[in-house]
Coordinates of C-alpha atoms in Angstrom, one line a residue:
R1 CA -0.8 8.1 14.8
N2 CA -0.8 4.9 16.9
P3 CA -3.1 2.5 14.9
D4 CA -4.2 0.6 18.0
F5 CA -7.6 2.3 17.9
L6 CA -8.4 0.1 14.9
F7 CA -8.8 -2.9 17.1
E8 CA -11.7 -1.1 18.8
S9 CA -13.4 -0.1 15.6
K10 CA -16.8 -1.4 14.7
L11 CA -15.5 -2.8 11.4
Y12 CA -12.8 -5.0 13.2
K13 CA -15.1 -6.1 16.0
K14 CA -17.8 -7.2 13.5
H15 CA -15.6 -9.1 11.1
G16 CA -12.5 -10.0 13.0
S17 CA -10.3 -8.7 10.2
V18 CA -9.8 -5.5 8.2
F19 CA -8.2 -5.1 4.8
W20 CA -7.4 -2.2 2.5
M21 CA -7.9 -2.0 -1.3
D22 CA -5.3 -1.9 -4.0
F23 CA -5.7 0.4 -7.1
W24 CA -6.8 -2.4 -9.4
N25 CA -9.9 -4.5 -10.2
S26 CA -9.6 -8.1 -9.2
S27 CA -7.7 -10.0 -11.8
S28 CA -7.8 -13.6 -10.5
A29 CA -7.7 -16.3 -13.0
P30 CA -11.0 -17.9 -14.0
D31 CA -10.0 -21.2 -12.4
C32 CA -9.7 -19.4 -9.1
Q33 CA -13.5 -19.5 -8.6
R34 CA -13.6 -23.2 -9.7
I35 CA -11.2 -24.1 -6.9
L36 CA -12.0 -21.6 -4.1
G37 CA -15.7 -20.9 -4.9
Q38 CA -17.8 -18.2 -6.6
Q39 CA -17.7 -16.1 -3.4
T40 CA -14.1 -15.2 -4.2
L41 CA -15.2 -13.5 -7.4
L42 CA -14.7 -9.8 -6.5
Q43 CA -14.4 -6.5 -8.3
H44 CA -11.8 -5.0 -6.1
S45 CA -8.3 -6.2 -5.1
H46 CA -6.4 -5.9 -1.9
E47 CA -2.9 -4.7 -0.9
S48 CA -1.1 -6.2 2.0
G49 CA 1.0 -3.4 3.3
Q50 CA -1.2 -3.6 6.4
M51 CA -4.0 -5.8 7.6
L52 CA -5.7 -6.6 10.9
V53 CA -6.5 -10.2 11.8
N54 CA -8.0 -11.8 14.8
K55 CA -6.1 -15.1 14.8
T56 CA -8.6 -16.9 16.9
R57 CA -11.5 -16.1 14.6
M58 CA -9.6 -16.4 11.4
W59 CA -7.5 -19.5 12.2
D60 CA -9.0 -21.8 9.6
A61 CA -8.5 -19.1 6.9
L62 CA -4.9 -18.4 8.1
M63 CA -4.1 -22.1 7.8
L64 CA -5.5 -22.2 4.2
A65 CA -3.6 -19.0 3.4
L66 CA -0.4 -20.7 4.8
Y67 CA -1.0 -23.7 2.5
M68 CA -1.6 -21.4 -0.5
N69 CA 1.7 -19.5 0.2
S70 CA 3.5 -22.8 0.4
F71 CA 2.8 -23.2 -3.3
P72 CA 3.3 -19.7 -4.7
S73 CA 3.8 -20.8 -8.3
L74 CA 0.2 -22.1 -8.3
F75 CA -1.7 -19.8 -6.0
Y76 CA -0.1 -16.4 -6.9
P77 CA -1.1 -16.5 -10.6
L78 CA -4.4 -18.1 -9.6
T79 CA -5.4 -15.3 -7.1
V80 CA -3.6 -12.3 -8.5
N81 CA -2.5 -13.0 -12.1
Y82 CA -1.5 -9.3 -12.7
M83 CA -0.3 -6.3 -10.8
G84 CA 1.3 -7.0 -7.4
M85 CA 1.9 -10.6 -8.1
G86 CA 2.4 -12.3 -4.7
D87 CA 0.6 -13.2 -1.5
K88 CA -1.7 -10.2 -1.2
E89 CA -5.0 -11.9 -2.2
T90 CA -4.4 -15.3 -0.5
L91 CA -5.8 -14.4 3.0
P92 CA -8.9 -12.5 1.8
M93 CA -9.8 -15.4 -0.5
A94 CA -9.1 -17.9 2.2
I95 CA -11.6 -16.1 4.4
L96 CA -14.2 -16.0 1.7
H97 CA -13.7 -19.7 0.9
H98 CA -14.5 -20.6 4.5
G99 CA -17.8 -18.7 4.2
M100 CA -16.6 -15.8 6.5
T101 CA -16.6 -12.1 5.9
Y102 CA -13.9 -9.5 6.4
G103 CA -13.9 -5.8 7.0
L104 CA -12.9 -3.5 4.1
I105 CA -11.9 0.1 4.3
K106 CA -14.3 2.0 1.9
E107 CA -11.8 4.8 1.3
G108 CA -9.5 3.6 -1.4
P109 CA -5.8 4.5 -1.6
D110 CA -4.3 7.8 -2.8
S111 CA -1.2 7.7 -5.1
V112 CA 1.5 9.8 -3.6
G113 CA 4.9 10.7 -5.2
H114 CA 6.3 13.4 -7.4
A115 CA 5.3 15.2 -10.5
S116 CA 6.6 13.7 -13.7
N117 CA 8.1 15.8 -16.5
D118 CA 7.1 13.4 -19.3
K119 CA 3.8 12.0 -18.1
P120 CA 0.5 13.4 -16.8
A121 CA -0.8 13.1 -13.2
V122 CA 1.5 11.7 -10.5
S123 CA 4.5 9.3 -10.6
G124 CA 3.5 7.5 -7.4
N125 CA 5.9 5.7 -5.0
T126 CA 3.6 5.4 -2.0
M127 CA 0.0 4.4 -1.3
M128 CA -1.7 6.5 1.3
Q129 CA -4.3 4.4 3.1
H130 CA -7.0 5.6 5.5
C131 CA -8.8 4.7 8.7
P132 CA -12.5 3.6 8.8
A133 CA -13.4 7.3 9.2
G134 CA -11.6 8.2 5.9
K135 CA -8.7 10.0 7.5
P136 CA -5.0 9.3 6.4
L137 CA -3.3 6.7 8.5
F138 CA -0.7 4.6 6.6
M139 CA 1.9 5.4 4.1
H140 CA 2.9 2.3 2.2
A141 CA 6.1 3.1 0.4
N142 CA 5.9 0.4 -2.2
L143 CA 8.3 1.7 -4.8
G144 CA 11.8 3.2 -4.3
K145 CA 11.8 1.7 -0.8
M146 CA 13.5 3.8 1.8
T147 CA 17.0 2.7 2.9
T148 CA 19.5 3.9 5.5
H149 CA 21.5 5.7 2.8
F150 CA 20.0 9.1 3.3
P151 CA 22.0 12.3 2.6
A152 CA 23.8 13.3 5.7
H153 CA 22.4 16.9 5.4
W154 CA 18.7 17.7 5.3
N155 CA 19.4 20.4 2.6
N156 CA 20.5 17.6 0.2
Y157 CA 17.4 15.5 0.8
V158 CA 14.8 15.2 -2.0
R159 CA 11.3 14.8 -0.7
R160 CA 9.6 11.6 -2.0
W161 CA 6.0 12.8 -1.1
Q162 CA 5.6 16.0 -3.1
V163 CA 2.2 15.6 -4.8
S164 CA -0.8 13.2 -4.8
V165 CA -3.7 12.5 -7.1
L166 CA -6.4 13.4 -4.6
H167 CA -4.7 16.2 -2.8
G168 CA -2.2 17.7 -5.2
R169 CA 0.6 19.8 -3.7
A170 CA -1.3 20.0 -0.4
I171 CA -0.3 16.4 0.4
K172 CA 2.9 17.3 2.3
D173 CA 1.0 19.5 4.7
L174 CA -1.8 16.9 5.1
I175 CA 0.7 14.1 5.9
N176 CA 2.5 16.3 8.4
E177 CA -0.8 17.4 10.0
Y178 CA -1.9 13.8 10.7
A179 CA 1.6 12.7 11.7
G180 CA 2.0 15.6 14.1
T181 CA 5.4 16.4 12.7
D182 CA 7.3 16.8 9.4
L183 CA 7.3 13.0 8.8
E184 CA 10.0 12.9 6.1
K185 CA 12.3 15.1 8.1
W186 CA 11.6 12.9 11.2
L187 CA 12.6 9.8 9.1
H188 CA 15.7 11.5 7.8
D189 CA 16.8 12.5 11.3
L190 CA 16.0 9.1 12.7
V191 CA 18.2 7.4 10.2
T192 CA 21.1 9.8 10.2
E193 CA 21.3 10.1 14.0
N194 CA 21.0 6.3 14.5
H195 CA 22.6 4.9 11.4
C196 CA 24.9 2.5 13.2
L197 CA 21.9 0.8 14.8
F198 CA 20.5 -0.2 11.4
G199 CA 23.5 -2.2 10.3
G200 CA 26.5 -1.4 8.1
A201 CA 25.2 -2.5 4.7
K202 CA 27.0 -0.7 1.9
P203 CA 25.0 1.3 -0.7
K204 CA 23.3 -1.1 -3.2
Y205 CA 22.7 1.5 -5.9
W206 CA 25.1 4.0 -7.4
H207 CA 22.8 6.9 -6.6
E208 CA 23.0 6.1 -2.9
R209 CA 26.6 7.2 -2.9
L210 CA 25.9 10.7 -4.2
G211 CA 24.9 12.3 -0.9
I212 CA 21.9 13.8 -2.6
G213 CA 18.5 12.2 -2.9
P214 CA 16.9 9.8 -2.7
L215 CA 16.3 9.8 -6.5
C216 CA 12.5 9.7 -7.0
S217 CA 11.1 6.6 -8.6
G218 CA 7.5 5.6 -9.1
F219 CA 4.9 4.6 -11.6
N220 CA 1.9 6.3 -13.2
L221 CA -1.5 4.7 -12.7
L222 CA -2.4 5.7 -16.3
D223 CA 0.3 3.4 -17.6
H224 CA -1.6 0.3 -16.5
P225 CA -5.0 -1.2 -17.4
N226 CA -7.5 -2.6 -15.0
L227 CA -7.6 0.5 -12.7
N228 CA -10.7 0.2 -10.4
A229 CA -13.1 2.8 -11.7
N230 CA -15.0 3.0 -8.4
L231 CA -12.0 4.4 -6.5
Q232 CA -11.8 8.1 -5.8
V233 CA -8.3 8.2 -7.3
C234 CA -9.6 7.0 -10.6
K235 CA -12.6 9.3 -10.6
K236 CA -10.2 12.2 -9.8
L237 CA -8.1 11.4 -12.8
V238 CA -11.2 11.3 -15.1
S239 CA -12.3 14.6 -13.7
L240 CA -8.9 16.1 -14.7
G241 CA -9.4 14.9 -18.2
Y242 CA -7.3 11.7 -18.1
Q243 CA -8.6 8.5 -19.5
P244 CA -7.4 5.4 -17.5

């Protein structure tokens, strides 16, 4: 679905920006609040696969975030200090430092990937994020990134979105319903039919030469501490008998 409608949402118009949550509690270093202010002490964390920003309204915060990203060795450990080490917390914290607010999608991410033979729950490779109404909107493929080295034939393609924590095996049909097509097949066909347009880079990994795949990679939320207990994905795992 075209996400342009988000710019007309009440959340964006009220705050001038919209962010989406990551799986984790905030893990900023204690000195972060000494430097950026107590207003940056949060329970949740953010992911930066997508964000909406009104540059005019958020210009001061954008300039501070630019400064912070110019010194990553200082500000990344200061603002993140754990999973997803990088720039993902700099802009939200810059906004809060300037005394402004930002919009936050209440519906947390779902972990989408494949079932694991040796671990419980889901081996996730993608975060499914939602619109303000709670409907699926974005697929952030954050592990096992897609490349142009797809199998030439669809019959040899291995689906990366087979199961999710919140929707189980129904996730494939849910994705296709909101995409209006078989999204993975559409991506496969797009790449294989237009491969020359994407450059001639040679396969980087050995398994990209097999003509079968992609091999599924991912991680299990239960393998990592600091999972945000307020998220539906965490509550679902607990309801299934798992202990994060």
